[in-house]
mmCIF file of C-alpha atoms and ligand atoms in Angstrom:
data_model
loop_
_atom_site.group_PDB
_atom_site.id
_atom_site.type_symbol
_atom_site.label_atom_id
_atom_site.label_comp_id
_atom_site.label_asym_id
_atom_site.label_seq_id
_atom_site.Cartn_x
_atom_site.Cartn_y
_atom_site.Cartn_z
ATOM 1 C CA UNK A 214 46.614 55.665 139.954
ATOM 2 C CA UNK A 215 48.842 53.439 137.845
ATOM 3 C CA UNK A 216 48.567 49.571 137.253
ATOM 4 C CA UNK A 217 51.830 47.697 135.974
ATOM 5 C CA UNK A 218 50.469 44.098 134.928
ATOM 6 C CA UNK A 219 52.945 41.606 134.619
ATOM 7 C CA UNK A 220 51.543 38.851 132.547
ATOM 8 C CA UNK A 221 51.954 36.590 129.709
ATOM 9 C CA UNK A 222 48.827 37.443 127.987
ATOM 10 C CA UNK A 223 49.537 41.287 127.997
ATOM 11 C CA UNK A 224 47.123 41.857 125.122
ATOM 12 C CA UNK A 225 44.254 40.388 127.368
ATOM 13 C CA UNK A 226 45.276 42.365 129.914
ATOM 14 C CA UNK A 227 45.596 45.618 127.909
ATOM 15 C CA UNK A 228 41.999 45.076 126.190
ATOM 16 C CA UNK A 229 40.723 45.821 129.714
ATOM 17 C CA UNK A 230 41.460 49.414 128.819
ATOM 18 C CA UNK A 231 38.780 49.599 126.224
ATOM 19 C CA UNK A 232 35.818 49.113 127.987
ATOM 20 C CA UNK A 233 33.009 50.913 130.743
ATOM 21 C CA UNK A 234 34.445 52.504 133.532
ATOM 22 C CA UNK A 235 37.988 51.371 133.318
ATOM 23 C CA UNK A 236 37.936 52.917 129.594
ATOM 24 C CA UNK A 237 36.720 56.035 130.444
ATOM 25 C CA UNK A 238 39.253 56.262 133.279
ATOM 26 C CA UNK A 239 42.267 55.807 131.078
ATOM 27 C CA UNK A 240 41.160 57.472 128.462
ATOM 28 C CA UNK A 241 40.415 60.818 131.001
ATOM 29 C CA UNK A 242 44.154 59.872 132.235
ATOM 30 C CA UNK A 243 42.862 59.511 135.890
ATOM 31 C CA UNK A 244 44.120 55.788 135.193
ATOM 32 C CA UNK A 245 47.096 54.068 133.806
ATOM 33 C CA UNK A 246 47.054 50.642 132.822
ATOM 34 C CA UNK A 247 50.832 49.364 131.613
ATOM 35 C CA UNK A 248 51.364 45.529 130.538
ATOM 36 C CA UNK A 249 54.274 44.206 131.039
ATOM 37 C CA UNK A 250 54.916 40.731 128.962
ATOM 38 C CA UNK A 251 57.507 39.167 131.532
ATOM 39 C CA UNK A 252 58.576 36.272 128.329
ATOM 40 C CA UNK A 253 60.469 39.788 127.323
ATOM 41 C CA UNK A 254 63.256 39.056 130.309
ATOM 42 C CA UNK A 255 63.628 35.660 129.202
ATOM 43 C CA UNK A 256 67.520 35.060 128.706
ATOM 44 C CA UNK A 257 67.382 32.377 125.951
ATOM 45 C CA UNK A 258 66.183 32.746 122.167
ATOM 46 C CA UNK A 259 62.809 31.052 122.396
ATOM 47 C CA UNK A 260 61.454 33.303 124.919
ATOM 48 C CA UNK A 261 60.742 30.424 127.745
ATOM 49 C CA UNK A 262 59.846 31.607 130.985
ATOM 50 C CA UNK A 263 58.884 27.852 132.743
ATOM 51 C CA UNK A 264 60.720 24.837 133.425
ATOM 52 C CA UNK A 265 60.159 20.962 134.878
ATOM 53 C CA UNK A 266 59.187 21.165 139.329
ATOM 54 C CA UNK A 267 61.915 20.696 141.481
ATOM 55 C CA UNK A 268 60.967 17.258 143.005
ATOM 56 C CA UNK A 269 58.796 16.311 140.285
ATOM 57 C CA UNK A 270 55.363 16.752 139.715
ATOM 58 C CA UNK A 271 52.854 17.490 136.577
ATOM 59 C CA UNK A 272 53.168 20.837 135.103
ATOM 60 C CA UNK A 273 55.776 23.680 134.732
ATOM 61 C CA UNK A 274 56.953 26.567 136.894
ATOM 62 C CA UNK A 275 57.768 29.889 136.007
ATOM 63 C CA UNK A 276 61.215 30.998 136.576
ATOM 64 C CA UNK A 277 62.440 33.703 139.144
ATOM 65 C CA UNK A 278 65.003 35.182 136.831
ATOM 66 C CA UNK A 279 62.671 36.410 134.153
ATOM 67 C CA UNK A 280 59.649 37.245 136.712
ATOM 68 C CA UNK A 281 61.962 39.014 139.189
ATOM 69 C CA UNK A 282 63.590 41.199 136.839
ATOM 70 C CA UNK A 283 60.125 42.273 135.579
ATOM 71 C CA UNK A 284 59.851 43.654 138.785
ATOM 72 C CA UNK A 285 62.945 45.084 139.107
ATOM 73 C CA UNK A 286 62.273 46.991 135.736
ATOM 74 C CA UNK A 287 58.648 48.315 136.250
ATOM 75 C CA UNK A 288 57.943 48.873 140.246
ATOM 76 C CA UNK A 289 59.622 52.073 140.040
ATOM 77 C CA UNK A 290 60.449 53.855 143.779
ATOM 78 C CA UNK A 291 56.454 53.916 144.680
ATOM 79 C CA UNK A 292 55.160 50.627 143.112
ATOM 80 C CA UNK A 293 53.422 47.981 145.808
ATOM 81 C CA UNK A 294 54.205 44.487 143.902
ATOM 82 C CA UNK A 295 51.362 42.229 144.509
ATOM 83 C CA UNK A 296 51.225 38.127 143.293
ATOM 84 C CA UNK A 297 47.346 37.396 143.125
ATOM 85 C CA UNK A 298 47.719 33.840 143.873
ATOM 86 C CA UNK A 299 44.949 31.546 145.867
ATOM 87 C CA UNK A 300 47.174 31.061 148.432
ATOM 88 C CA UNK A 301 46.959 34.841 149.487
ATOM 89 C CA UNK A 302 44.680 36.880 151.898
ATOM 90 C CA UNK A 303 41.245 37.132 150.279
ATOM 91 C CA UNK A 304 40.435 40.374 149.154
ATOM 92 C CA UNK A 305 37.670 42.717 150.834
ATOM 93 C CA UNK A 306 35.861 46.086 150.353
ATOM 94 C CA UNK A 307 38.776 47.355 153.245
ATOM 95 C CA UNK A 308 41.419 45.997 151.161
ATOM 96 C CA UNK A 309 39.943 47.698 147.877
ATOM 97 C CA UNK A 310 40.292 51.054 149.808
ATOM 98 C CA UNK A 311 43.372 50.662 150.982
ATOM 99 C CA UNK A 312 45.065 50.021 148.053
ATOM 100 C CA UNK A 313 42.973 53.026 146.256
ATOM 101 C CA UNK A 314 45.181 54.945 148.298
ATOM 102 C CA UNK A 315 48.622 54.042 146.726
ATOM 103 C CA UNK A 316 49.979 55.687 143.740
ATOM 104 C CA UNK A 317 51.313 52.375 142.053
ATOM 105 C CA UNK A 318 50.098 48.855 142.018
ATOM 106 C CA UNK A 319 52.116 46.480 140.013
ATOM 107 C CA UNK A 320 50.086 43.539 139.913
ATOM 108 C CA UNK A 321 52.276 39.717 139.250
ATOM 109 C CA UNK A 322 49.972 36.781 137.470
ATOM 110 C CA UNK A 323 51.618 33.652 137.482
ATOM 111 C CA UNK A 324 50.353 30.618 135.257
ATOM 112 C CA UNK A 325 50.904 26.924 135.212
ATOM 113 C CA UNK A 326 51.682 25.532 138.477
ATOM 114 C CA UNK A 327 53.197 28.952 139.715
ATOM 115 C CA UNK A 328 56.473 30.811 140.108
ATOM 116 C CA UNK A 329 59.508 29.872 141.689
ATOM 117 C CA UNK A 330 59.105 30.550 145.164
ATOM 118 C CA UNK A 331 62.570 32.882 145.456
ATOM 119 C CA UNK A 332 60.525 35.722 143.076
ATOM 120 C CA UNK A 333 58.540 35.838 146.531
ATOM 121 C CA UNK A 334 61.331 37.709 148.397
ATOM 122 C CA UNK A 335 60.382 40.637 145.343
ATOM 123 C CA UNK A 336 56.820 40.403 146.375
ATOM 124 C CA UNK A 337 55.275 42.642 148.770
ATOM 125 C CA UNK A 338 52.169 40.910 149.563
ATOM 126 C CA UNK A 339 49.510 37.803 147.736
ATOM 127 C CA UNK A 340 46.412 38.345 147.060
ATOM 128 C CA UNK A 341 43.298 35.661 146.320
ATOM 129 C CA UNK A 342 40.448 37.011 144.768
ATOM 130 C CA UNK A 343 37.905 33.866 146.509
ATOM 131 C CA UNK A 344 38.330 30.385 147.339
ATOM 132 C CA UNK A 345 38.311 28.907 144.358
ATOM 133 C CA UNK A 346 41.308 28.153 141.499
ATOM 134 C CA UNK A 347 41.872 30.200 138.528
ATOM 135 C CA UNK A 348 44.323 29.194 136.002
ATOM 136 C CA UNK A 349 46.081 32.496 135.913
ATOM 137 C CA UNK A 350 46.083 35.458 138.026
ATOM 138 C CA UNK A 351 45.136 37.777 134.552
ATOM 139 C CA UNK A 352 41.508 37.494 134.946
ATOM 140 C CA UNK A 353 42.055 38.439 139.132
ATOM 141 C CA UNK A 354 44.328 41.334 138.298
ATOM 142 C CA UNK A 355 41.345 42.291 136.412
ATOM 143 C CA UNK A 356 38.875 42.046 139.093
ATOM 144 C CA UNK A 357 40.865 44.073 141.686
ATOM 145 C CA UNK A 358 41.879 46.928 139.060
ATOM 146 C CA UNK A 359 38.049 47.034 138.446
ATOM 147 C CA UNK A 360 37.365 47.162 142.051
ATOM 148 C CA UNK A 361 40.589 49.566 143.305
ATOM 149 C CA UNK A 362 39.732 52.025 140.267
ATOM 150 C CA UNK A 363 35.639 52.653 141.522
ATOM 151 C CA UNK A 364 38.088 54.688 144.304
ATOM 152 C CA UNK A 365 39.413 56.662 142.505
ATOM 153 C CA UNK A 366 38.263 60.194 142.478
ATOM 154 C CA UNK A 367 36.493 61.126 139.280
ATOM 155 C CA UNK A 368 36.380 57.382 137.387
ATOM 156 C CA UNK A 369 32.583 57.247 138.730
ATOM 157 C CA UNK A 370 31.794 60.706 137.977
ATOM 158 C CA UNK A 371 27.637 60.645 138.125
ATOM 159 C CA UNK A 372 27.416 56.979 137.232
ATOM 160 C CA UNK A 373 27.265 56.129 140.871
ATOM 161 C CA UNK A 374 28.984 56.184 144.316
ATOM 162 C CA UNK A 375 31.077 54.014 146.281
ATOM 163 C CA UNK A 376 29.473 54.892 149.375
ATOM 164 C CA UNK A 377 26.303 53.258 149.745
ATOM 165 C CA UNK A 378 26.666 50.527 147.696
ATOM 166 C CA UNK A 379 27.235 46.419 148.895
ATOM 167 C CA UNK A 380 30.365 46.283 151.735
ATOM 168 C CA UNK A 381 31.099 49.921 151.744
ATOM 169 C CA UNK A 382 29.475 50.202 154.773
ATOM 170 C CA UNK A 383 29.617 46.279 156.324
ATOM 171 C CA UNK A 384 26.463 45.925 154.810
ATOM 172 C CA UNK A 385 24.946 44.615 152.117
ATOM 173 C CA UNK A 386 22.922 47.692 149.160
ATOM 174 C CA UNK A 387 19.513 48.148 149.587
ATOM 175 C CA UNK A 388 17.395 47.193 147.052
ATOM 176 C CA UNK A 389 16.933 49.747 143.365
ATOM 177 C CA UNK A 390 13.937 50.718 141.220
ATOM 178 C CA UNK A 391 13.544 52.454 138.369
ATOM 179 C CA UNK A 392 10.443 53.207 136.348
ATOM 180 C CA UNK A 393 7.839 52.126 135.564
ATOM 181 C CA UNK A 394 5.928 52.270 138.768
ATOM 182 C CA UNK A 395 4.028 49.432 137.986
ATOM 183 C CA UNK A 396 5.890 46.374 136.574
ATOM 184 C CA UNK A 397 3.531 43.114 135.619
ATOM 185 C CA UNK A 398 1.250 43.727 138.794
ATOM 186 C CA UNK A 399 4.949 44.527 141.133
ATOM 187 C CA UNK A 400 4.976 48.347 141.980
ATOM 188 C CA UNK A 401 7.682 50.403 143.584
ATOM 189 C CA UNK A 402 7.582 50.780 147.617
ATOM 190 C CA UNK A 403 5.512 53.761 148.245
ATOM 191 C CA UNK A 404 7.913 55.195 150.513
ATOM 192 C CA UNK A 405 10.194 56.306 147.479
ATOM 193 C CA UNK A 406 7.775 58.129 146.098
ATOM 194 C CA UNK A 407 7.101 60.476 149.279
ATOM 195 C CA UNK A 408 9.413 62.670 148.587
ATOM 196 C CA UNK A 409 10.490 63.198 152.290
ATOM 197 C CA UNK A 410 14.295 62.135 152.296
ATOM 198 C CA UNK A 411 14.666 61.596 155.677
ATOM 199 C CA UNK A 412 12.190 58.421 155.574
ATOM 200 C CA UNK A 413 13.801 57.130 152.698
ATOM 201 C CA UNK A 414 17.022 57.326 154.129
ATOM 202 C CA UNK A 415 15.618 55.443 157.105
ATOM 203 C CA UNK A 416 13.773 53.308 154.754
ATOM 204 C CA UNK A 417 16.427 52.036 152.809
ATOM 205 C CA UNK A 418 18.512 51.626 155.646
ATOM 206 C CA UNK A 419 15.978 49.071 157.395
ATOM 207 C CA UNK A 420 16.223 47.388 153.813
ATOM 208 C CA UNK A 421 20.192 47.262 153.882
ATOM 209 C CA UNK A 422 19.889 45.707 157.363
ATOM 210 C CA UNK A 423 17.027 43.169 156.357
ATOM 211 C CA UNK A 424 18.829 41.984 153.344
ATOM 212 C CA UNK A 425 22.029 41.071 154.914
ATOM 213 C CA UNK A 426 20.303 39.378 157.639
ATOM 214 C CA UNK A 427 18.745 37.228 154.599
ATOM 215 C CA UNK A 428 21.380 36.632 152.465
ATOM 216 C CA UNK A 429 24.817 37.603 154.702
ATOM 217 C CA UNK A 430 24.382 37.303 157.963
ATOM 218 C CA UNK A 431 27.733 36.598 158.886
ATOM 219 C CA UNK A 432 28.008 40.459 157.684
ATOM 220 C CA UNK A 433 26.381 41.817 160.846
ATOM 221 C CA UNK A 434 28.530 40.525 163.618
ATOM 222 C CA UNK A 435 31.051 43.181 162.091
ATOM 223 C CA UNK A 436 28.917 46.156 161.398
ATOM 224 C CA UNK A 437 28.444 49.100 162.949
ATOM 225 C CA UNK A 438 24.909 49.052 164.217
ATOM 226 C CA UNK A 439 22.837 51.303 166.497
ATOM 227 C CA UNK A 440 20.982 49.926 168.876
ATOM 228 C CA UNK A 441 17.505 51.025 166.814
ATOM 229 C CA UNK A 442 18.995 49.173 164.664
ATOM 230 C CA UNK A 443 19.997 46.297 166.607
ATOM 231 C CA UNK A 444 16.184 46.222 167.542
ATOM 232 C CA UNK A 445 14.650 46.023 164.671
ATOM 233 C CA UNK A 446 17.483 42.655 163.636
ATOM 234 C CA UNK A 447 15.836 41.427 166.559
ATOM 235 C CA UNK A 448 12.128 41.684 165.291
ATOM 236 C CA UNK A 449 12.814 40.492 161.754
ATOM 237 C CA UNK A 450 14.435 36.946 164.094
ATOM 238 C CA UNK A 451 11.244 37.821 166.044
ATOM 239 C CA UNK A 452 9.042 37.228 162.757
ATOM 240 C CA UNK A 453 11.058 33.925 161.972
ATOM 241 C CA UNK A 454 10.345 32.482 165.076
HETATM 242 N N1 ADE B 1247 45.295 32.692 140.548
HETATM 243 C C1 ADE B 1247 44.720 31.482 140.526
HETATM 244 N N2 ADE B 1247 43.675 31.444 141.348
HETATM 245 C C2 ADE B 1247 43.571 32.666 141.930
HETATM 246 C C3 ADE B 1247 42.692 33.242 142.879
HETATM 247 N N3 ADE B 1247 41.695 32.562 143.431
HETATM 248 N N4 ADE B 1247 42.906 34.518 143.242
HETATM 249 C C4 ADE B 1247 43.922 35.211 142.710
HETATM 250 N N5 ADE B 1247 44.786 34.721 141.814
HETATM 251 C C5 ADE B 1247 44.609 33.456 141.422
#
């Protein structure tokens, strides 16, 4: 998998390579992180890339010229050129897997007020990271690199799976222990110490289920649920009642 960041801040961007997972990945080669500083395609001899809104307005817009010639440079035949802006589809778990599966994410972060809206035609699709505003899109290229390169294969290795975890499955993770058995009076569920896997599959599963329908219950509408499972949802609203 290769990210292309195009940023003003590439050295922020390019530190992200030194650290946990995303660190390791490079470093085995399974990832590769380019920065791309797009003030490098300015045209005039101070390096500006903004300029005063159309219209008016407070604050400064990035040009197309420089930003769409980054592009231009960098995508390559196979790169997917994504703007992580607010105004974008939010991303989920689905979207994190499905763009695991391309070979070449070149990832646009604007700054001040934003680009100029012609770069868009250049742009394949926008992507928000949440509801909220950020004032550039370096530290949301960051999150979806972090989240896109958990898939793929080998940057885990035996530090853990992408398959049970939160959202994988529509669902929220069941809850972790670790030792000691016996923490300040709070010991682990016995169940996990049985040994038989098939009730602590079945265990944790009842967990997942009763955790989302505390804390994400919006999550269950979607998931796919047997109808043992359905049941017991039904008990645990049962209980509240
Ligand atoms: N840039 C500014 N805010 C953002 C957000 N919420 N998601 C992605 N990029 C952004």
């Amino acid at each position: 998998m290769k990210f292309t960041v195009l940023t003003l801040f590439p050295e922020f961007v390019a530190s992200f390579k030194n650290y946990s997972i995303m660190g390791k990945a490079v470093e085995k080669g399974l990832i590769h992180l380019n920065t791309v500083d797009i003030r490098s395609y300015a045209r005039n001899k101070h390096h500006n890339v903004d300029d005063y809104v159309y219209g008016g307005g407070p604050g400064m817009v990035i040009q197309a010229q420089p930003v769409v010639e980054a592009i231009e440079k960098n995508r390559g035949w196979s790169g997917r050129v994504i703007y992580l802006s607010p105004r974008g589809k939010t991303l989920n778990q689905q979207k994190v897997e499905e763009l695991a599966r391309e070979e070449h994410l070149v990832l646009l972060n604007g700054h001040y007020e934003g680009i100029d809206e012609r770069a868009m035609a250049y742009v394949d699709e926008e992507i928000s990271i949440g509801d909220y505003v950020l004032s550039g899109g370096e530290v949301a290229s960051l999150v979806l690199m972090d989240a896109v390169a958990r898939y793929v294969p080998g940057v885990l290795g035996n530090e853990g799976s992408t398959e049970e975890e939160s959202h994988a499955s529509g669902l929220l993770e069941h809850p972790q222990y670790t030792r000691p058995y016996d923490f300040r009076g709070y010991k682990v569920p016995e169940i996990l110490l049985s040994g038989n896997h098939k009730l602590i599959q079945e265990y944790r599963r009842r967990e997942s289920l009763r955790v989302t329908y505390e804390r994400r219950p919006d999550l269950l509408e979607e998931a796919a649920l047997s109808k043992k499972e359905r049941q017991y949802l039904d008990s645990l609203r049962d209980q509240e009642a």
